[in-house]
Coordinates of N, CA, C and O in Angstrom, one line a residue:
M1 N 119.2 116.4 86.7 CA 119.4 118.0 86.7 C 118.8 118.4 87.7 O 119.4 119.1 88.9
Y2 N 117.3 118.2 88.3 CA 117.0 118.9 89.8 C 117.5 118.0 90.8 O 117.7 118.8 91.9
F3 N 117.7 117.0 90.7 CA 118.4 116.0 91.9 C 119.7 116.5 92.7 O 120.2 116.5 93.6
D4 N 120.4 116.6 91.3 CA 121.8 117.4 91.7 C 122.0 118.6 92.2 O 122.4 119.0 92.9
Q5 N 120.9 119.9 91.8 CA 120.7 120.9 92.3 C 120.3 120.8 93.7 O 121.2 121.5 94.4
M6 N 119.1 119.7 93.8 CA 118.9 119.7 95.1 C 119.8 119.4 96.4 O 119.9 119.7 97.4
F7 N 121.0 118.2 95.7 CA 121.6 117.9 96.5 C 123.0 119.0 96.6 O 123.2 119.2 98.0
K8 N 123.2 119.7 95.9 CA 123.9 120.6 96.2 C 123.6 121.8 96.9 O 124.4 122.3 97.8
M9 N 122.7 122.2 96.7 CA 121.8 123.5 97.7 C 122.0 122.6 99.2 O 121.8 123.4 100.1
N10 N 121.6 121.5 99.3 CA 121.2 120.9 100.6 C 122.7 121.5 101.4 O 122.8 121.0 102.5
H11 N 123.8 121.2 100.7 CA 125.1 121.0 101.2 C 125.8 122.4 101.3 O 126.6 122.5 101.6
S12 N 125.0 123.4 100.9 CA 125.5 124.7 100.6 C 125.1 125.4 102.0 O 124.5 124.9 103.0
T13 N 125.8 126.7 102.1 CA 125.2 127.4 103.0 C 124.2 128.6 102.8 O 124.0 129.4 103.6
Y14 N 123.5 128.6 101.7 CA 122.7 129.4 101.1 C 121.6 129.4 102.1 O 121.0 128.5 102.5
P15 N 121.2 130.7 102.9 CA 120.0 131.0 103.7 C 118.8 130.4 103.5 O 118.0 130.1 104.0
F16 N 118.3 130.2 102.2 CA 117.1 130.1 101.5 C 116.9 128.5 100.8 O 116.5 128.4 99.9
R17 N 118.0 127.8 101.1 CA 118.2 126.5 100.2 C 116.8 125.4 100.5 O 116.5 125.2 99.7
C18 N 115.9 125.7 101.9 CA 115.1 124.7 102.1 C 114.1 125.2 101.0 O 113.5 124.3 100.1
S19 N 113.9 126.6 100.8 CA 112.6 127.1 99.6 C 113.6 126.3 98.3 O 112.5 126.1 97.3
G20 N 114.6 126.8 98.2 CA 115.0 126.1 96.5 C 114.6 124.8 96.4 O 114.4 124.5 95.5
I21 N 115.1 124.2 97.7 CA 114.8 122.6 97.2 C 113.2 122.0 97.2 O 113.1 121.3 96.3
K22 N 112.2 122.8 97.9 CA 111.0 122.8 97.6 C 110.5 123.0 96.3 O 109.8 122.4 95.6
S23 N 111.1 124.1 95.6 CA 110.7 124.5 94.5 C 111.4 123.6 93.2 O 110.5 123.3 92.7
N24 N 112.3 122.7 93.7 CA 112.8 122.0 92.8 C 111.9 120.8 93.0 O 111.8 120.0 91.7
L25 N 111.8 120.4 94.2 CA 111.0 119.0 94.4 C 109.5 119.4 93.5 O 109.0 118.4 93.1
A26 N 109.2 120.6 93.5 CA 107.7 120.9 93.2 C 107.9 120.6 91.7 O 107.0 120.1 90.7
S27 N 109.0 121.2 91.1 CA 109.1 120.7 89.7 C 109.1 119.4 89.1 O 108.7 119.2 88.1
V28 N 109.7 118.6 90.0 CA 110.0 117.4 89.8 C 108.4 116.6 89.7 O 108.6 116.0 88.8
L29 N 107.9 117.0 90.8 CA 106.1 116.6 90.7 C 105.7 116.8 89.6 O 105.0 116.0 89.0
H30 N 106.0 117.9 89.2 CA 104.9 118.6 88.0 C 105.3 117.7 86.9 O 104.7 117.5 86.0
L31 N 106.6 117.5 86.6 CA 107.1 116.9 85.7 C 106.6 115.8 85.6 O 106.7 114.9 84.4
A32 N 106.5 115.1 86.6 CA 106.2 113.8 86.9 C 104.6 113.3 86.5 O 104.0 112.7 86.0
L33 N 104.0 114.2 86.8 CA 102.2 114.4 86.5 C 102.1 114.7 85.5 O 101.4 114.0 84.6
Q34 N 103.1 115.4 84.6 CA 102.8 115.6 83.0 C 103.2 114.7 82.3 O 102.4 114.4 81.2
N35 N 104.0 113.9 82.5 CA 104.7 112.9 81.8 C 103.8 111.3 82.5 O 104.4 110.4 81.8
R36 N 103.0 111.3 83.2 CA 102.4 110.2 83.6 C 102.0 109.4 82.4 O 101.2 110.0 81.8
V37 N 101.6 108.0 82.6 CA 100.9 107.4 81.5 C 99.3 107.4 82.2 O 99.4 107.1 83.0
E38 N 98.6 107.5 81.1 CA 97.1 107.4 81.5 C 97.0 105.8 81.7 O 97.5 105.0 81.3
D39 N 96.3 105.9 82.8 CA 95.5 104.3 83.1 C 95.1 103.7 81.9 O 94.4 104.4 81.4
V40 N 95.2 102.5 82.0 CA 94.5 101.9 80.7 C 92.6 101.9 81.1 O 92.4 101.8 82.3
S41 N 92.0 102.2 80.2 CA 90.7 102.3 80.5 C 90.1 100.6 80.9 O 90.4 99.8 80.5
L42 N 89.1 100.8 82.3 CA 88.7 99.5 82.5 C 87.9 98.7 81.4 O 88.0 97.4 81.6
N43 N 87.4 99.2 80.6 CA 86.8 98.6 79.4 C 87.7 97.9 78.8 O 87.2 97.0 78.0
E44 N 88.9 97.9 78.5 CA 89.6 97.5 78.0 C 90.6 96.3 78.6 O 91.1 95.4 77.9
L45 N 90.2 96.2 80.0 CA 90.6 94.8 80.7 C 89.8 93.9 80.4 O 88.7 93.9 80.2
P46 N 90.5 92.7 80.9 CA 89.7 91.6 80.8 C 89.0 91.4 82.0 O 89.1 92.2 83.2
A47 N 87.6 90.9 81.7 CA 86.7 90.8 83.1 C 87.3 90.9 84.2 O 86.7 91.1 85.4
N48 N 87.7 89.5 84.3 CA 88.5 89.1 86.0 C 89.2 90.1 86.5 O 89.1 90.7 87.7
V49 N 90.1 90.8 85.5 CA 90.9 92.0 85.9 C 90.2 93.1 86.4 O 90.4 93.9 87.2
R50 N 89.0 93.4 85.5 CA 88.0 94.4 85.9 C 87.6 94.4 87.3 O 87.3 95.3 88.0
L51 N 86.9 93.3 87.5 CA 86.2 92.6 88.8 C 87.4 92.9 89.8 O 86.9 93.3 91.1
Y52 N 88.4 92.5 89.6 CA 89.4 92.3 91.0 C 89.7 93.8 91.3 O 90.0 94.2 92.3
R53 N 90.0 94.7 90.2 CA 90.3 96.1 90.5 C 89.1 96.8 91.2 O 89.4 97.7 92.1
L54 N 87.7 96.6 91.0 CA 86.9 97.3 91.6 C 86.7 96.5 93.0 O 86.3 97.3 94.0
F55 N 86.9 95.4 93.2 CA 86.8 94.8 94.8 C 87.9 95.5 95.2 O 87.9 96.0 96.7
D56 N 89.0 95.4 94.7 CA 90.3 96.3 95.5 C 90.0 97.7 96.1 O 90.2 98.5 96.7
E57 N 89.8 98.6 94.7 CA 89.1 99.8 95.3 C 88.0 99.7 96.3 O 88.2 100.5 97.1
L58 N 87.1 99.0 96.3 CA 86.1 98.9 97.4 C 86.6 98.8 98.6 O 86.5 99.2 99.7
L59 N 87.5 97.7 98.7 CA 88.1 97.2 99.9 C 89.2 98.5 100.5 O 89.0 98.9 101.6
N60 N 89.8 99.1 99.8 CA 90.7 100.2 100.2 C 90.0 101.4 100.4 O 90.8 102.2 101.4
K61 N 88.9 101.7 99.9 CA 88.1 103.1 100.3 C 87.6 102.5 101.6 O 87.5 103.8 102.1
Q62 N 87.8 101.6 102.4 CA 87.3 101.7 103.5 C 88.1 101.9 104.8 O 87.8 101.8 106.0
F63 N 89.7 102.0 104.3 CA 90.5 102.3 105.1 C 91.1 103.4 104.9 O 91.4 104.3 103.6
P64 N 91.9 104.2 106.1 CA 92.0 103.8 107.3 C 90.4 104.0 108.2 O 89.8 105.2 107.5
L65 N 90.4 103.2 109.1 CA 89.4 103.5 110.0 C 89.6 104.7 110.6 O 90.7 104.7 111.8
D66 N 88.6 105.7 110.8 CA 89.2 106.7 112.0 C 88.3 107.0 113.5 O 88.3 108.0 114.0
S67 N 87.1 106.2 113.2 CA 86.5 106.2 114.7 C 85.5 104.9 114.8 O 85.1 103.8 114.0
P68 N 85.5 104.5 116.0 CA 85.0 103.1 116.8 C 83.3 103.4 116.2 O 82.9 102.5 116.0
A69 N 82.6 104.5 116.1 CA 81.6 104.9 115.4 C 81.1 104.6 114.4 O 79.8 104.1 114.0
Y70 N 82.1 104.2 113.3 CA 82.2 103.7 112.1 C 82.7 102.4 111.8 O 83.8 102.0 111.0
P71 N 82.2 101.1 112.1 CA 82.8 100.2 111.9 C 82.9 99.6 110.3 O 82.1 100.2 109.7
L72 N 84.0 98.9 110.3 CA 84.1 98.2 108.8 C 82.7 97.5 108.3 O 82.0 96.9 108.9
A73 N 82.7 97.8 107.3 CA 81.1 97.7 106.7 C 81.4 96.6 105.8 O 80.4 95.7 105.9
L74 N 82.1 96.6 105.2 CA 82.3 94.8 104.3 C 83.5 94.1 105.1 O 84.6 94.7 104.5
K75 N 83.1 92.9 105.2 CA 84.1 92.4 106.1 C 84.1 91.0 105.3 O 85.2 90.2 105.6
T76 N 83.1 90.2 104.7 CA 83.5 89.1 103.8 C 83.3 89.3 102.2 O 82.9 90.0 101.8
A77 N 83.8 88.0 101.9 CA 83.8 87.9 100.4 C 82.2 88.3 100.0 O 82.2 89.1 98.6
S78 N 81.4 87.8 100.8 CA 79.9 87.6 100.2 C 79.7 89.0 100.3 O 78.4 89.9 99.5
D79 N 80.2 89.9 100.9 CA 79.8 91.2 101.6 C 79.9 92.3 100.0 O 79.3 92.8 99.6
F80 N 81.1 92.0 99.7 CA 81.7 92.5 98.6 C 81.1 92.0 97.3 O 80.7 92.9 96.6
A81 N 80.7 90.7 96.9 CA 79.9 90.5 95.9 C 78.7 91.0 95.9 O 78.3 91.4 94.8
D82 N 78.1 90.9 97.2 CA 76.8 91.7 97.1 C 76.5 93.2 96.6 O 76.0 93.6 95.9
H83 N 77.8 93.9 97.1 CA 77.8 95.2 97.0 C 78.3 95.4 95.4 O 78.0 96.6 95.1
L84 N 79.0 94.2 94.9 CA 79.6 94.6 93.2 C 78.0 93.8 92.5 O 78.7 93.7 91.2
N85 N 77.2 93.3 92.9 CA 76.4 92.7 92.1 C 76.7 91.4 91.3 O 76.3 91.3 90.3
V86 N 77.5 90.9 92.2 CA 78.2 89.4 91.4 C 77.8 88.4 92.5 O 77.9 88.7 93.6
H87 N 78.1 86.9 91.7 CA 77.8 86.0 92.8 C 79.2 85.8 93.3 O 80.4 86.0 92.4
V88 N 79.5 85.2 94.6 CA 80.6 85.1 95.4 C 81.5 84.2 94.8 O 82.9 84.6 94.6
N89 N 80.9 83.2 94.2 CA 82.1 82.4 93.7 C 82.7 83.0 92.2 O 83.9 83.0 92.1
H90 N 82.0 83.9 91.5 CA 82.5 85.0 90.7 C 83.6 85.5 90.8 O 85.2 85.7 90.7
L91 N 83.2 86.3 92.0 CA 84.3 87.5 92.8 C 85.4 86.4 93.1 O 86.7 86.9 92.6
N92 N 85.4 85.3 93.7 CA 86.6 84.1 94.2 C 87.4 84.0 93.3 O 88.6 84.3 92.9
S93 N 86.6 83.7 92.0 CA 87.6 83.0 91.1 C 88.2 84.2 90.2 O 89.4 84.2 90.0
S94 N 87.7 85.5 90.1 CA 88.2 86.5 89.5 C 89.5 87.2 90.2 O 90.4 87.3 89.7
V95 N 89.6 87.3 91.5 CA 90.4 87.5 92.4 C 91.5 86.4 92.7 O 92.8 87.1 92.3
K96 N 91.1 85.4 92.9 CA 92.0 84.5 92.5 C 92.9 84.2 91.3 O 94.4 84.1 91.5
S97 N 92.2 84.4 90.1 CA 92.8 84.3 88.8 C 94.2 85.4 88.7 O 95.2 85.5 88.0
V98 N 93.9 86.4 89.3 CA 94.6 87.7 89.2 C 95.8 87.6 90.2 O 97.0 87.9 89.8
T99 N 95.4 87.2 91.1 CA 96.4 87.9 92.6 C 96.8 86.3 93.0 O 97.8 86.3 93.8
N100 N 96.5 85.2 92.7 CA 96.7 83.7 93.2 C 96.5 83.7 94.7 O 97.1 82.8 95.4
L101 N 95.6 84.7 95.2 CA 95.3 84.6 96.7 C 93.6 85.0 96.5 O 93.1 85.3 95.9
T102 N 93.0 84.0 97.6 CA 91.3 84.2 97.8 C 91.2 85.5 98.4 O 91.9 86.4 98.9
T103 N 89.8 85.9 98.0 CA 89.1 87.2 98.3 C 89.3 87.0 99.8 O 90.0 88.0 100.5
T104 N 89.2 85.8 100.5 CA 89.2 86.2 102.2 C 90.5 86.3 102.5 O 91.0 87.4 103.6
Q105 N 91.7 85.7 101.8 CA 92.8 86.1 102.2 C 93.4 87.6 102.3 O 94.0 88.2 103.1
I106 N 92.7 88.4 101.4 CA 93.2 89.6 100.8 C 92.5 90.6 101.7 O 92.7 91.2 102.4
I107 N 91.2 90.2 102.2 CA 90.6 91.2 103.2 C 91.0 90.8 104.4 O 91.6 91.6 105.5
K108 N 91.5 89.6 104.7 CA 91.9 89.3 106.2 C 93.2 90.2 106.4 O 93.9 90.6 107.4
E109 N 94.0 90.0 105.5 CA 95.6 90.9 105.4 C 95.2 92.2 105.5 O 96.0 92.9 106.2
K110 N 94.2 92.7 104.7 CA 94.0 94.0 105.1 C 93.4 94.7 106.5 O 93.9 95.4 106.9
I111 N 92.8 93.8 106.8 CA 92.1 94.0 108.2 C 93.4 93.9 109.2 O 93.5 94.5 110.3
F112 N 94.3 92.9 109.3 CA 95.5 92.8 110.1 C 96.4 93.9 110.2 O 96.6 94.4 110.9
E113 N 96.6 94.3 109.0 CA 97.5 95.8 108.9 C 96.8 96.8 109.3 O 97.4 97.4 109.9
E114 N 95.4 96.7 109.3 CA 94.6 98.3 109.9 C 94.8 97.9 111.2 O 94.8 98.7 112.0
S115 N 94.4 96.7 111.8 CA 94.2 96.6 113.4 C 95.9 96.7 113.8 O 95.8 97.4 114.8
K116 N 96.8 96.5 113.0 CA 98.5 96.6 113.8 C 98.2 98.4 114.1 O 99.0 98.7 114.7
N117 N 97.9 99.1 112.8 CA 98.2 100.5 112.6 C 97.1 100.8 113.9 O 97.4 102.1 114.5
L118 N 96.0 100.6 114.2 CA 95.2 101.0 115.0 C 95.6 101.0 116.6 O 95.4 101.4 117.4
L119 N 96.5 99.7 116.4 CA 96.5 99.5 118.1 C 98.0 100.4 118.2 O 98.3 100.7 119.4
K120 N 98.6 100.4 117.0 CA 99.7 101.3 117.4 C 99.4 102.9 117.6 O 100.1 103.5 118.6
Y121 N 98.8 103.5 116.8 CA 98.4 104.9 117.0 C 97.3 105.5 117.3 O 96.7 106.7 116.9
T122 N 96.6 104.7 118.0 CA 95.2 105.1 118.5 C 95.2 104.9 120.0 O 96.4 104.1 120.5
N123 N 94.5 105.6 120.8 CA 94.4 105.0 121.9 C 93.1 104.2 122.6 O 92.9 104.4 123.4
W124 N 92.6 103.8 121.4 CA 91.7 103.1 121.4 C 91.8 101.6 122.3 O 93.0 101.2 122.4
D125 N 90.9 101.3 123.3 CA 91.3 99.9 123.6 C 91.1 98.7 122.7 O 90.5 98.8 121.6
I126 N 91.6 97.3 123.2 CA 91.7 96.3 122.4 C 90.2 96.3 121.8 O 89.8 95.7 120.6
A127 N 89.1 95.9 122.9 CA 87.7 95.5 122.3 C 87.2 96.7 121.4 O 86.6 96.6 120.2
Q128 N 87.3 98.1 121.5 CA 87.0 99.1 120.2 C 87.7 99.0 119.2 O 87.2 98.9 117.8
V129 N 89.1 98.4 119.0 CA 89.7 98.2 118.0 C 89.2 96.8 117.0 O 88.6 97.0 116.0
G130 N 88.7 95.7 117.6 CA 88.3 94.6 117.5 C 86.8 95.1 116.9 O 86.5 94.6 115.5
Y131 N 85.8 95.3 117.2 CA 84.7 96.1 117.1 C 84.5 96.7 115.7 O 83.9 96.5 115.0
T132 N 85.4 97.9 115.7 CA 85.6 98.8 114.7 C 86.1 98.0 113.2 O 85.7 98.1 112.3
L133 N 86.9 96.7 113.5 CA 87.2 96.1 112.4 C 86.3 94.8 112.3 O 86.5 93.7 111.4
G134 N 85.2 94.6 112.7 CA 84.3 93.8 112.4 C 83.7 92.5 113.3 O 83.3 91.7 112.9
F135 N 84.8 92.4 114.4 CA 84.6 91.3 115.3 C 83.7 91.6 116.5 O 83.5 92.8 117.0
E136 N 82.9 90.8 116.5 CA 81.6 91.2 117.6 C 82.0 90.6 119.0 O 81.7 91.2 120.1
Q137 N 83.0 90.0 119.3 CA 83.5 89.4 120.6 C 85.0 89.8 120.7 O 85.8 89.5 119.5
P138 N 85.2 90.2 121.7 CA 86.9 90.5 121.7 C 87.6 89.5 121.5 O 89.1 89.5 121.2
S139 N 87.4 88.2 122.4 CA 87.9 87.1 122.1 C 87.9 86.6 120.6 O 89.2 86.0 120.3
H140 N 87.3 86.9 119.8 CA 87.2 86.6 118.1 C 88.3 87.3 117.9 O 89.4 87.1 116.6
F141 N 88.6 88.9 118.0 CA 89.8 89.7 117.7 C 91.1 89.1 118.0 O 91.9 89.1 117.7
N142 N 90.9 88.9 119.4 CA 92.2 88.3 120.1 C 92.7 87.0 119.5 O 94.1 87.4 119.1
N143 N 91.9 86.2 119.0 CA 92.2 84.8 118.4 C 92.6 85.2 116.8 O 94.0 84.8 116.5
F144 N 92.2 86.0 116.6 CA 92.4 86.6 114.9 C 93.7 87.1 114.7 O 94.9 87.1 114.1
F145 N 94.1 88.0 115.9 CA 95.4 88.7 115.9 C 96.5 88.0 116.0 O 97.6 87.9 115.8
K146 N 96.0 87.0 117.0 CA 97.4 86.0 117.7 C 97.7 84.8 116.6 O 99.0 84.8 116.5
K147 N 96.9 84.8 115.5 CA 97.1 83.8 114.8 C 97.7 84.4 113.6 O 98.5 84.0 113.3
H148 N 97.7 86.0 113.5 CA 98.5 86.5 112.3 C 100.0 87.1 112.8 O 100.7 87.3 112.3
A149 N 99.8 87.5 114.3 CA 101.2 88.2 114.8 C 101.7 87.3 115.7 O 102.8 87.5 116.2
E150 N 101.1 86.6 116.0 CA 102.0 85.3 117.2 C 101.9 86.2 118.4 O 103.0 85.4 119.2
T151 N 101.4 87.2 118.7 CA 101.2 87.6 120.0 C 100.0 88.2 120.0 O 99.2 88.2 119.0
S152 N 100.1 88.7 121.3 CA 98.3 89.3 121.6 C 98.3 90.7 121.1 O 99.5 91.5 121.3
P153 N 97.2 91.2 121.1 CA 97.0 92.7 120.8 C 97.6 93.6 121.6 O 98.1 94.5 121.6
L154 N 97.1 92.9 123.1 CA 97.7 93.9 124.4 C 99.1 93.9 124.2 O 100.0 95.1 124.5
K155 N 99.7 92.5 124.4 CA 101.4 92.8 124.0 C 101.7 93.6 122.6 O 102.7 94.4 123.0
F156 N 101.4 93.4 121.6 CA 101.4 94.2 120.7 C 101.5 95.8 120.8 O 102.5 96.8 120.6
K157 N 100.2 96.1 121.5 CA 100.1 97.6 121.6 C 101.1 98.1 122.8 O 101.5 99.0 122.5
N158 N 100.9 97.3 123.8 CA 102.2 97.8 124.8 C 103.6 98.0 124.4 O 104.5 98.4 124.8
A159 N 104.1 97.2 123.2 CA 105.6 97.3 122.5 C 105.4 99.0 122.3 O 106.7 99.2 121.9
F160 N 104.3 99.9 121.7 CA 104.6 100.9 121.5 C 104.3 102.0 122.3 O 103.7 102.1 123.0

């Protein structure tokens, strides 16, 4: 019903159609929020899923990075395990049982995605991007990026 109204309004000559569409969209969003299913309580989930969710939340809270002055704090599975007060092997087995990926694979993929965003959307130089992502040497970042993107960070950045 709302979508039909928005479609018709968009194709009309009504001078306030944008406001009408925004109102309908707000109604749809409020309806979705009102009817959303509550998240399952963390306590009701198996221990491995709870630990994975905590790890995932901690990982995603670090991004996006907005300044070279604040480099990535948690970079390794061991860093996350220490922060979550569990043994790294326990974290690794929990993450692997839920995702079929290793903790390191997930962290590296997230770092790679953020590196692409930083190269595309910031004016930071390659060394700043690498340092902010936790690479102490620009050559280490270059090797990491080439391995994942099959191109250098400079060529990737210059393409945008």
